[in-house]
CSV table of C-alpha atoms in Angstrom, one decimal:
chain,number,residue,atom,x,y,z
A,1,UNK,CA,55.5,-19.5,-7.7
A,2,UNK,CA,52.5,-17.9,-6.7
A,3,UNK,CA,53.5,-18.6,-2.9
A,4,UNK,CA,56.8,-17.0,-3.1
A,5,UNK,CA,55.1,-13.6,-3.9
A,6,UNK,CA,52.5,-14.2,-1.5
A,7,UNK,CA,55.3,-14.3,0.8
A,8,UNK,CA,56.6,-10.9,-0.1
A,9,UNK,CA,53.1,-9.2,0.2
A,10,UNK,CA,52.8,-10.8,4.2
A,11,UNK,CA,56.2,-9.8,4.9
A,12,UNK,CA,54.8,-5.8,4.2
A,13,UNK,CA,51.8,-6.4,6.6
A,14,UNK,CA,53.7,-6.8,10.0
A,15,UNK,CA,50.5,-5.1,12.1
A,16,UNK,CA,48.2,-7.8,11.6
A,17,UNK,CA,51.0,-10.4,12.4
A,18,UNK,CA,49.5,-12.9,15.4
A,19,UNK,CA,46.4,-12.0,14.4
A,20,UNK,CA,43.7,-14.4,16.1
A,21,UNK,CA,41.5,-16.4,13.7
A,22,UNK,CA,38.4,-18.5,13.7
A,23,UNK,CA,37.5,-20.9,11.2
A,24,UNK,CA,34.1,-21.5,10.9
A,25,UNK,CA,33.5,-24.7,8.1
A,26,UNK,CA,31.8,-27.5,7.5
A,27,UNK,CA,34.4,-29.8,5.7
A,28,UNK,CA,36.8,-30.4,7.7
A,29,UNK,CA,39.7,-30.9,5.2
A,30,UNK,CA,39.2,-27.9,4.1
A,31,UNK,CA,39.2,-26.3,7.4
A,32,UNK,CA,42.7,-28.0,7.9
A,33,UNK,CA,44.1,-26.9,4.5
A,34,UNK,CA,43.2,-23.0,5.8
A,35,UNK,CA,44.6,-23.7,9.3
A,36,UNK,CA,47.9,-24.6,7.9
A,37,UNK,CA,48.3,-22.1,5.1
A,38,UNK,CA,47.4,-19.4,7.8
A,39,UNK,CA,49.9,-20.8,10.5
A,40,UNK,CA,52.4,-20.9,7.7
A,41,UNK,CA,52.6,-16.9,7.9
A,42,UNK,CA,52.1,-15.7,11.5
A,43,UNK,CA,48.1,-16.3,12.0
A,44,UNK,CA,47.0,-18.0,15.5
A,45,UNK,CA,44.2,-20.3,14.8
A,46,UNK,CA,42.0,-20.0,17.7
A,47,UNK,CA,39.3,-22.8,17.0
A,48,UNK,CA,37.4,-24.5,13.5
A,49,UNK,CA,34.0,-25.3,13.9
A,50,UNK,CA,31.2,-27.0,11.8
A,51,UNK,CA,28.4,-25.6,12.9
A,52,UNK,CA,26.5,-22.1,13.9
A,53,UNK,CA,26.0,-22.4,17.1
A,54,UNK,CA,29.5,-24.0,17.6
A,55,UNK,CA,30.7,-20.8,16.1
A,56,UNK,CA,28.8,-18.4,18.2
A,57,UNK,CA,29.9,-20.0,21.6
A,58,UNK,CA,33.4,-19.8,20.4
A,59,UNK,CA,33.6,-16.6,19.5
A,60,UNK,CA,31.8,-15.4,23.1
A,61,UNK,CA,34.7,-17.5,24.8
A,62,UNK,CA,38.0,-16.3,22.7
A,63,UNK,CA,36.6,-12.9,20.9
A,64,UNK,CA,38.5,-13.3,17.9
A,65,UNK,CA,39.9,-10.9,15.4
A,66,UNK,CA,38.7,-12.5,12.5
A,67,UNK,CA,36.1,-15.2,11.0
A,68,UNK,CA,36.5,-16.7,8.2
A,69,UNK,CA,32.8,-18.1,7.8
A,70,UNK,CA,31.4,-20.5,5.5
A,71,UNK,CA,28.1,-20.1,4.1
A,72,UNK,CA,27.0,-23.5,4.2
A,73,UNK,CA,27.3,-25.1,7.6
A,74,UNK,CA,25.9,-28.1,9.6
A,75,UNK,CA,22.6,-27.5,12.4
A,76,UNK,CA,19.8,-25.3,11.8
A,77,UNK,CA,21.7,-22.2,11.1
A,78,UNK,CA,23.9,-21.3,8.3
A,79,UNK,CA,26.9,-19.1,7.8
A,80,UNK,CA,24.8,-15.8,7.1
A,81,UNK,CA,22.4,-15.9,9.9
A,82,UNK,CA,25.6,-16.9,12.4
A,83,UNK,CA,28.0,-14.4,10.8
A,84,UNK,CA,25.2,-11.5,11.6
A,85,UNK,CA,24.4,-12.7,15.1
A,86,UNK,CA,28.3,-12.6,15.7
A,87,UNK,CA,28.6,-8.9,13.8
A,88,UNK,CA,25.7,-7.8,15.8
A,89,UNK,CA,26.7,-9.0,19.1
A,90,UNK,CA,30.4,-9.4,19.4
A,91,UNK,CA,31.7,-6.8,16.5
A,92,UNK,CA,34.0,-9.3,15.0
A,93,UNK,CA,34.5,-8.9,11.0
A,94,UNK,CA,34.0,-12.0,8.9
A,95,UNK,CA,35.0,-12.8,5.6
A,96,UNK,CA,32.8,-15.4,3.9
A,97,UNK,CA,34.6,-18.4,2.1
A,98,UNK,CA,31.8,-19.7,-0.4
A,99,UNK,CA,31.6,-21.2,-3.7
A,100,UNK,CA,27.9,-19.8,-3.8
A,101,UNK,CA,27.9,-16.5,-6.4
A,102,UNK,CA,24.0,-16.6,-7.1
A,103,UNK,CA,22.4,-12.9,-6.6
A,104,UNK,CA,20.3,-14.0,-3.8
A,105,UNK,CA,23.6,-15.1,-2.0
A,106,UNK,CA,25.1,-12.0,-2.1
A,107,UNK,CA,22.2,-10.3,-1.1
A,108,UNK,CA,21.4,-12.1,2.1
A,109,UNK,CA,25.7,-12.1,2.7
A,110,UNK,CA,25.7,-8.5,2.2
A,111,UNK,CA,23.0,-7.8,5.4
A,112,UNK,CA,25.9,-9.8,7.5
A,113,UNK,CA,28.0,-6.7,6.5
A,114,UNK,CA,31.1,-8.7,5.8
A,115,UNK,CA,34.4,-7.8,5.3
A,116,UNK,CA,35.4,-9.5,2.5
A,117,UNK,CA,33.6,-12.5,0.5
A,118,UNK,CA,36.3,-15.1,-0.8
A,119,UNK,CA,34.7,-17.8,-3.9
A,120,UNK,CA,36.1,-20.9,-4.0
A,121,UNK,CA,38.4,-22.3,-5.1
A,122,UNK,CA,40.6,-18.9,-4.4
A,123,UNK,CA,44.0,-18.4,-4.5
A,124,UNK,CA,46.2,-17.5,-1.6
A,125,UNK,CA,47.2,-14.4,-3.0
A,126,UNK,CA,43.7,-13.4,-3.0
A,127,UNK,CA,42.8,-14.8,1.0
A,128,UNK,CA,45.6,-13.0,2.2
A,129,UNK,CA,44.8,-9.8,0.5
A,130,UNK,CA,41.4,-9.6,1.8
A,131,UNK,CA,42.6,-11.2,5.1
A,132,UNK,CA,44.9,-8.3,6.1
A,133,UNK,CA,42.4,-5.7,4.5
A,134,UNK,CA,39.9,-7.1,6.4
A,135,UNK,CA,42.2,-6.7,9.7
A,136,UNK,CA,42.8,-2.9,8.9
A,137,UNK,CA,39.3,-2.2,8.3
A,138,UNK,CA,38.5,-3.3,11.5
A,139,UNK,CA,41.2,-2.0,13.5
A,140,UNK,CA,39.9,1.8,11.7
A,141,UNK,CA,36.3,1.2,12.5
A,142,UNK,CA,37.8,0.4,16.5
A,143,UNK,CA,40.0,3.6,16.7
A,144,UNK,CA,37.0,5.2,14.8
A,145,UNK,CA,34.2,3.7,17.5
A,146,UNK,CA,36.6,4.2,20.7
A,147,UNK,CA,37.2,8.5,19.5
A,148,UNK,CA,33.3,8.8,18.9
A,149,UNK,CA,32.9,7.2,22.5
A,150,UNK,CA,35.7,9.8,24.0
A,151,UNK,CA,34.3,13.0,22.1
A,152,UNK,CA,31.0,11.8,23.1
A,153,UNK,CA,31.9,11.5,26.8
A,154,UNK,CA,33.7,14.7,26.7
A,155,UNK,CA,30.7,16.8,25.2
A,156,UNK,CA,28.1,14.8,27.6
A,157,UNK,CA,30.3,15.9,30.5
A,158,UNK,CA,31.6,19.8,29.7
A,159,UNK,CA,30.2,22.3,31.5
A,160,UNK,CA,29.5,24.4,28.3
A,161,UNK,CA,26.6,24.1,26.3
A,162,UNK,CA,27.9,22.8,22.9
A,163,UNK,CA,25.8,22.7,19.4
A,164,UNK,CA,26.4,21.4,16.4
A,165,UNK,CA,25.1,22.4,12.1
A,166,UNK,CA,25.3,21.5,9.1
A,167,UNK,CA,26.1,23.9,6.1
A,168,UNK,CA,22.3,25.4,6.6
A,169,UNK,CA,21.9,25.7,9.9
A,170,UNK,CA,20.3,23.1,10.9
A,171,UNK,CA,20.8,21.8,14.4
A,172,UNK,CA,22.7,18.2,14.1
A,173,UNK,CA,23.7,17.8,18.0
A,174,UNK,CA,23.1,19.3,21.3
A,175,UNK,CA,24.9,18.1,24.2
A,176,UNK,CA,22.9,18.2,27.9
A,177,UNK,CA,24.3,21.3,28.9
A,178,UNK,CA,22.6,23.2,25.9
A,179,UNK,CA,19.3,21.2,25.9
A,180,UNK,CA,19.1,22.3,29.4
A,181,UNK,CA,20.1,26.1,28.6
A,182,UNK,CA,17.9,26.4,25.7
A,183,UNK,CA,15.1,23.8,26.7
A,184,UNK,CA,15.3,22.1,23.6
A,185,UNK,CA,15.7,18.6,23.8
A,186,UNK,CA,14.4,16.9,20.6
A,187,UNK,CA,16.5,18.3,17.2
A,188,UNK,CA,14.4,15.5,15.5
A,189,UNK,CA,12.1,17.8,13.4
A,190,UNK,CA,15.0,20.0,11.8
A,191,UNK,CA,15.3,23.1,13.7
A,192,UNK,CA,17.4,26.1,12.6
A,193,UNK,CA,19.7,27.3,15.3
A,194,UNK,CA,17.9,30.6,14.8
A,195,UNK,CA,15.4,28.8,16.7
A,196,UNK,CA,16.6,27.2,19.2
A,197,UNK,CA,19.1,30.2,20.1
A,198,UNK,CA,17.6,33.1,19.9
A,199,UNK,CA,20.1,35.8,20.9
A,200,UNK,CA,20.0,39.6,22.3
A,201,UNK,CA,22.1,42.3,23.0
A,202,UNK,CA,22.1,42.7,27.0
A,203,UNK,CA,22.6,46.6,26.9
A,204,UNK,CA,20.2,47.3,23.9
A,205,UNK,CA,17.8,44.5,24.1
A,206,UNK,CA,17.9,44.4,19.6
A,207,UNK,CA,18.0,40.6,18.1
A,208,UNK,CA,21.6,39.4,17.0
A,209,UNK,CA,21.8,37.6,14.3
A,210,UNK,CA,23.6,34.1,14.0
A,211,UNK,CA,27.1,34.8,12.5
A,212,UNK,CA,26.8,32.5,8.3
A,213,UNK,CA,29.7,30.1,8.4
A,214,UNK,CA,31.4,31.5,5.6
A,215,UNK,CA,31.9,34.7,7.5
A,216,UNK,CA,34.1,33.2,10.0
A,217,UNK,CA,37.5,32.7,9.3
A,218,UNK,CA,39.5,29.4,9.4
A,219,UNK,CA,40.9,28.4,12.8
A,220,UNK,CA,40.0,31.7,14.0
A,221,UNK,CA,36.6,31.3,16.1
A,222,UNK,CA,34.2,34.7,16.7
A,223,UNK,CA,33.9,35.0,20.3
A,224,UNK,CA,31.0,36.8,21.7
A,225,UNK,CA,29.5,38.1,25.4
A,226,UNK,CA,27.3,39.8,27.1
A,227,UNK,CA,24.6,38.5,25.4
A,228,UNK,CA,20.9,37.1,26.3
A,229,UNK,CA,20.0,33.5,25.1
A,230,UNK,CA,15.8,33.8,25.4
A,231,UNK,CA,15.3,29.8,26.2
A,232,UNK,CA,11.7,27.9,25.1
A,233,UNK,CA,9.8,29.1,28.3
A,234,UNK,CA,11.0,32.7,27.9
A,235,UNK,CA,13.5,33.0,30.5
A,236,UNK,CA,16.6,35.2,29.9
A,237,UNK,CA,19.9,33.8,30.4
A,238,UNK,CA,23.0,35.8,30.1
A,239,UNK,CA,25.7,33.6,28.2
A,240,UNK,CA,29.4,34.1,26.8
A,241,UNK,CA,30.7,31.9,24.5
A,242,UNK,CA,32.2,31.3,21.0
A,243,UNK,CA,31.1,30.4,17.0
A,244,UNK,CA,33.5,28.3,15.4
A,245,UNK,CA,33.3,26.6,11.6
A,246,UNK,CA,34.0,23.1,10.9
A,247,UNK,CA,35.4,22.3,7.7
A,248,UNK,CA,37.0,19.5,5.8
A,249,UNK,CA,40.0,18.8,4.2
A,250,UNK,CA,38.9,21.1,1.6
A,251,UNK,CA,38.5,24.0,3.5
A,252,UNK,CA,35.2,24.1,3.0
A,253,UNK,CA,32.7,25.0,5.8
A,254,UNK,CA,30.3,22.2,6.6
A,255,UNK,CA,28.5,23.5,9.4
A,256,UNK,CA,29.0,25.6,12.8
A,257,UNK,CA,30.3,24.4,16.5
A,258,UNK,CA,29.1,26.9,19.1
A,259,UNK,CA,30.3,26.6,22.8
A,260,UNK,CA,29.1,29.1,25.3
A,261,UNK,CA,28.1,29.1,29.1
A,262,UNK,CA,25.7,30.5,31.3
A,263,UNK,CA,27.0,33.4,33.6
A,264,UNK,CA,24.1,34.8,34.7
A,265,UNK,CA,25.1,34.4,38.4
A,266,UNK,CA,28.5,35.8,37.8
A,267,UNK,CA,26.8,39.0,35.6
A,268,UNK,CA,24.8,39.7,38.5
A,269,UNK,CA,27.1,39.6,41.1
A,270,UNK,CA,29.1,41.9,38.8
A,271,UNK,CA,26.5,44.2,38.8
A,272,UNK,CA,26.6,43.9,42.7
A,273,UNK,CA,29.9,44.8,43.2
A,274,UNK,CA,30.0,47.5,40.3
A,275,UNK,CA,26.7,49.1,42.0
A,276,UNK,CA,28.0,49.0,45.5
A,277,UNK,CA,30.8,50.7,44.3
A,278,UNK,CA,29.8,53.6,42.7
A,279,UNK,CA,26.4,53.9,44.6
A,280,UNK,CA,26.1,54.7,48.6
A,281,UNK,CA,24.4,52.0,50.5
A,282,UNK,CA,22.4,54.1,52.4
A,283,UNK,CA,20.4,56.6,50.2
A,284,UNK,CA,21.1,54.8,46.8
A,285,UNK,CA,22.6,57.7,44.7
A,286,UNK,CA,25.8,57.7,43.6
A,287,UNK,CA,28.6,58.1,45.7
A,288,UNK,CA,31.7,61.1,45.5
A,289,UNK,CA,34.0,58.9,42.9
A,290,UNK,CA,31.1,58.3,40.5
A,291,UNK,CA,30.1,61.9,40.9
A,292,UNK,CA,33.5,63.1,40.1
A,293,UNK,CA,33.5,60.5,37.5
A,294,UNK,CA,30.1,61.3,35.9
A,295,UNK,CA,30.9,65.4,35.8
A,296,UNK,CA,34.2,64.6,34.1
A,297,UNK,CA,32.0,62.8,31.5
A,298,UNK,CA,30.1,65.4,31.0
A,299,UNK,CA,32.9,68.1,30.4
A,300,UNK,CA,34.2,65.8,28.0
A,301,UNK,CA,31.4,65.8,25.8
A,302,UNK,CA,32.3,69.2,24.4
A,303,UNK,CA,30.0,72.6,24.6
A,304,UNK,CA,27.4,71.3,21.6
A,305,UNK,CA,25.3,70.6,24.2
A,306,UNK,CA,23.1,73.2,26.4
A,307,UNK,CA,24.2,73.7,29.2
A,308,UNK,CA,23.2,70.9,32.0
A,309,UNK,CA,21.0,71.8,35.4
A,310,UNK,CA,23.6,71.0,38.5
A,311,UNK,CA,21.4,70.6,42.0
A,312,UNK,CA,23.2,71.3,45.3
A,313,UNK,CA,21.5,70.6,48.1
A,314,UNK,CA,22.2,70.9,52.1
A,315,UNK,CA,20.5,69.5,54.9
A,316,UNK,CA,20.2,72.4,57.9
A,317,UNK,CA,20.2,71.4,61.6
A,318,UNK,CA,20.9,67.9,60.5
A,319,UNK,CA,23.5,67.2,63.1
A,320,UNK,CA,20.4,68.5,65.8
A,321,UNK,CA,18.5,65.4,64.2
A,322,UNK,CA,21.1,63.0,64.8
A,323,UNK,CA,21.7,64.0,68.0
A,324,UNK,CA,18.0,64.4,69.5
A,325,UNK,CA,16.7,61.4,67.9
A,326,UNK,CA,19.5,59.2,67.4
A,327,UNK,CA,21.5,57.9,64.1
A,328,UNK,CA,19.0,55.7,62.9
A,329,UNK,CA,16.3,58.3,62.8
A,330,UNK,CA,19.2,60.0,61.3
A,331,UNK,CA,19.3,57.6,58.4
A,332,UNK,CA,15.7,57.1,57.5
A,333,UNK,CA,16.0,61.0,56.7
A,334,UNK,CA,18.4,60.7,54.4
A,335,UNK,CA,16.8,57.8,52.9
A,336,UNK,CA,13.5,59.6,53.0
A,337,UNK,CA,15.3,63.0,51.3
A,338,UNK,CA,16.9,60.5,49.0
A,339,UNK,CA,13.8,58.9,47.6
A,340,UNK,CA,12.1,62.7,47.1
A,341,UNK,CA,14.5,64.0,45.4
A,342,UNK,CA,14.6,60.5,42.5
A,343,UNK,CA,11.2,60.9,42.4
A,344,UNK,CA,11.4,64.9,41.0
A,345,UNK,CA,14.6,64.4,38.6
A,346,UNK,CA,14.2,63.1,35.1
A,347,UNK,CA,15.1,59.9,34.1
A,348,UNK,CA,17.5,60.3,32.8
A,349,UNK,CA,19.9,61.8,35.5
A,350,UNK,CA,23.3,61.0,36.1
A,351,UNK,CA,23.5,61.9,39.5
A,352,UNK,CA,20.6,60.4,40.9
C-alpha cells in the first residue's frame, strides 16, 4: 500500500528522473536493498561504497548528483567528516541515512550541511520525499551559483563604475571600475556613499547631495550629468551616470544601484570644440557669431538693466604693418592688441 502511493508522488517529479546516485554504506545488504528500491523508480546507481575514502575517490571520478551517506562507515573516517570533504570540495548534496538521533549527532551532521537526514528504519515515502527535495535544492543553489558568477563577471568587466547600498547607505559592493574612479578599494569598515562619492555641480562648484532611495521612483532611475566626483586623492573627475533603487517583491527599497562613467576626456574635448567655435584662434576673443549671439542676449534681457558700455575699436595703417613687416608680425599685433585690451575690461565681459 504504501508503495502504490509512493509511486504516484515519483510519477509528479519527472526532473529529477535519471538522477545519478552514490551510496555510501557500510552494510552491504542494506546498500543493495536502497540500490534496488531506487532503480525501481528511475535513479542510476552510480557506485556503493563502505568506506570514506572509497567514497571520496568515487565521487572525484563520476561527480554525482546525490549521496546518500551513512554515518557510520568502515576506515578511519566516518560519514560526517567524508560527507564535508565531499560538500566542500566537489559541491555534491548528501542526505545522511542513520539510525543515530543523539544531539551531538546532529550537531556534528549539521556542519556537513546536509540536504536531508533520513533515521532508520525509514519509510520509502519519506526517502523519496527528501530524495527529490534534495535534488531541487541543489539544482536552485546551481542556477543560483552559476547567475551570481554571470552578474559578477558582468559588473567586473563593464566599463561603468557600478556601486551598490543597503537601505542606509552603506556601501555593500563596488566593482573595479568605481574602486578605481573613486580610489576606494576596501568597503570593509562601513562607509556611507556620501563618502566615497562625494559629488559637485561642474558649473557652480556647490555639493550635491546623494538622492534617499525613497525619493526615486520604481523602475524609473534619476539620471544625472555634468557633475564632479572629488576621488580620495582630491582629483576631479567629471562623471554622468544614473541612481537607481533596488527593491523587493514588496516594493520596498532596500538599497541604491548607481552606474556612471568617467567623461572627463570627452567634457574637455567638448569644451575644445565649443571654444574654437565661438572664439578666434588667433587673438582669443570671441568671434562675429558669438558676438552677434552674446548682443542678442543682452537685448533680450529687457531695459531693467543700465545701460551696458559697447567698445569699438579700429586698428589704423594696419594693412601698412602687414605689408612692411610681413603677416606674422601682422599677427603678434593683433595678439598683442588682443591681450591689452582683456587686461583693461572687467571680468566679467562678454565680449572679451
Amino acid at each position: 500500500e504504501d508503495n502504490n502511493s509512493n509511486m504516484g508522488m515519483l510519477n509528479t517529479t519527472t526532473e529529477n528522473k535519471n538522477a545519478r546516485i552514490l551510496i555510501v554504506e557500510d552494510e552491504k545488504i542494506i546498500a543493495l536493498d536502497l540500490q534496488r528500491r531506487l532503480e525501481k523508480y528511475g535513479y542510476q546507481i552510480v557506485g556503493m561504497h563502505n568506506s570514506g575514502r572509497d567514497a571520496i575517490e568515487a565521487v572525484a571520478k563520476e561527480m554525482p548528483d546525490l549521496v546518500l551517506m551513512d554515518v557510520m562507515l568502515n576506515g578511519e573516517m566516518d560519514g560526517i567528516h567524508t560527507a564535508t570533504h565531499i560538500y566542500t570540495e566537489f559541491q555534491v548534496p548528501i542526505i545522511f541515512l542513520t539510525a543515530y538521533t543523539d544531539q551531538h549527532t546532529l550537531e556534528r551532521a549539521k556542519s556537513a550541511e546536509p540536504f536531508g537526514y533520513v533515521v532508520k528504519p525509514f519509510k520509502e515515502r519519506e526517502l523519496y520525499s527528501t530524495i527529490n527535495i534534495a535534488l531541487y535544492k541543489s539544482n536552485m543553489e546551481k542556477t543560483l551559483k552559476r547567475h551570481d558568477r554571470w552578474l559578477s563577471t558582468v559588473l567586473h568587466n563593464i566599463g561603468d563604475g557600478i556601486i551598490t547600498t543597503n537601505d542606509s547607505g552603506i556601501v555593500e559592493y563596488i566593482n573595479p571600475v568605481a574602486q578605481s574612479l573613486t580610489g576606494h578599494k576596501d568597503i570593509s569598515n562601513a562607509k556611507h556613499l556620501s563618502e566615497i562619492f562625494p559629488l559637485y555641480d561642474a558649473k557652480t562648484g556647490l555639493p550635491v547631495p546623494i538622492p534617499t532611495p525613497e525619493s526615486i521612483p520604481i523602475d524609473d532611475p534619476m539620471f544625472f550629468e555634468d557633475l564632479r566626483l572629488v576621488n580620495s586623492i582630491g582629483a576631479q573627475i567629471h562623471i554622468e551616470g544614473s541612481f537607481a533603487g533596488l527593491y523587493d517583491k514588496n516594493k520596498k527599497c532596500e538599497g541604491l544601484v548607481v552606474a556612471f562613467q568617467d567623461v572627463t576626456t570627452i567634457k574637455a574635448m567638448s569644451d575644445t570644440i565649443m571654444y574654437q567655435a565661438s572664439h578666434d584662434s588667433l587673438t582669443g576673443l570671441i568671434n562675429r557669431d558669438e558676438f552677434f549671439l552674446q548682443l542678442q542676449k543682452l537685448i533680450q534681457q529687457g531695459s531693467d538693466k543700465k545701460l551696458n558700455h559697447f567698445l569699438y575699436l579700429d586698428i589704423d595703417q594696419f594693412k601698412v604693418v602687414n605689408d612692411l613687416c610681413g603677416h606674422l608680425a601682422g599677427d603678434e599685433l593683433l595678439r598683442q592688441i588682443a591681450h591689452d585690451i582683456q587686461g583693461i575690461l572687467p571680468e566679467d565681459s562678454a565680449f572679451a
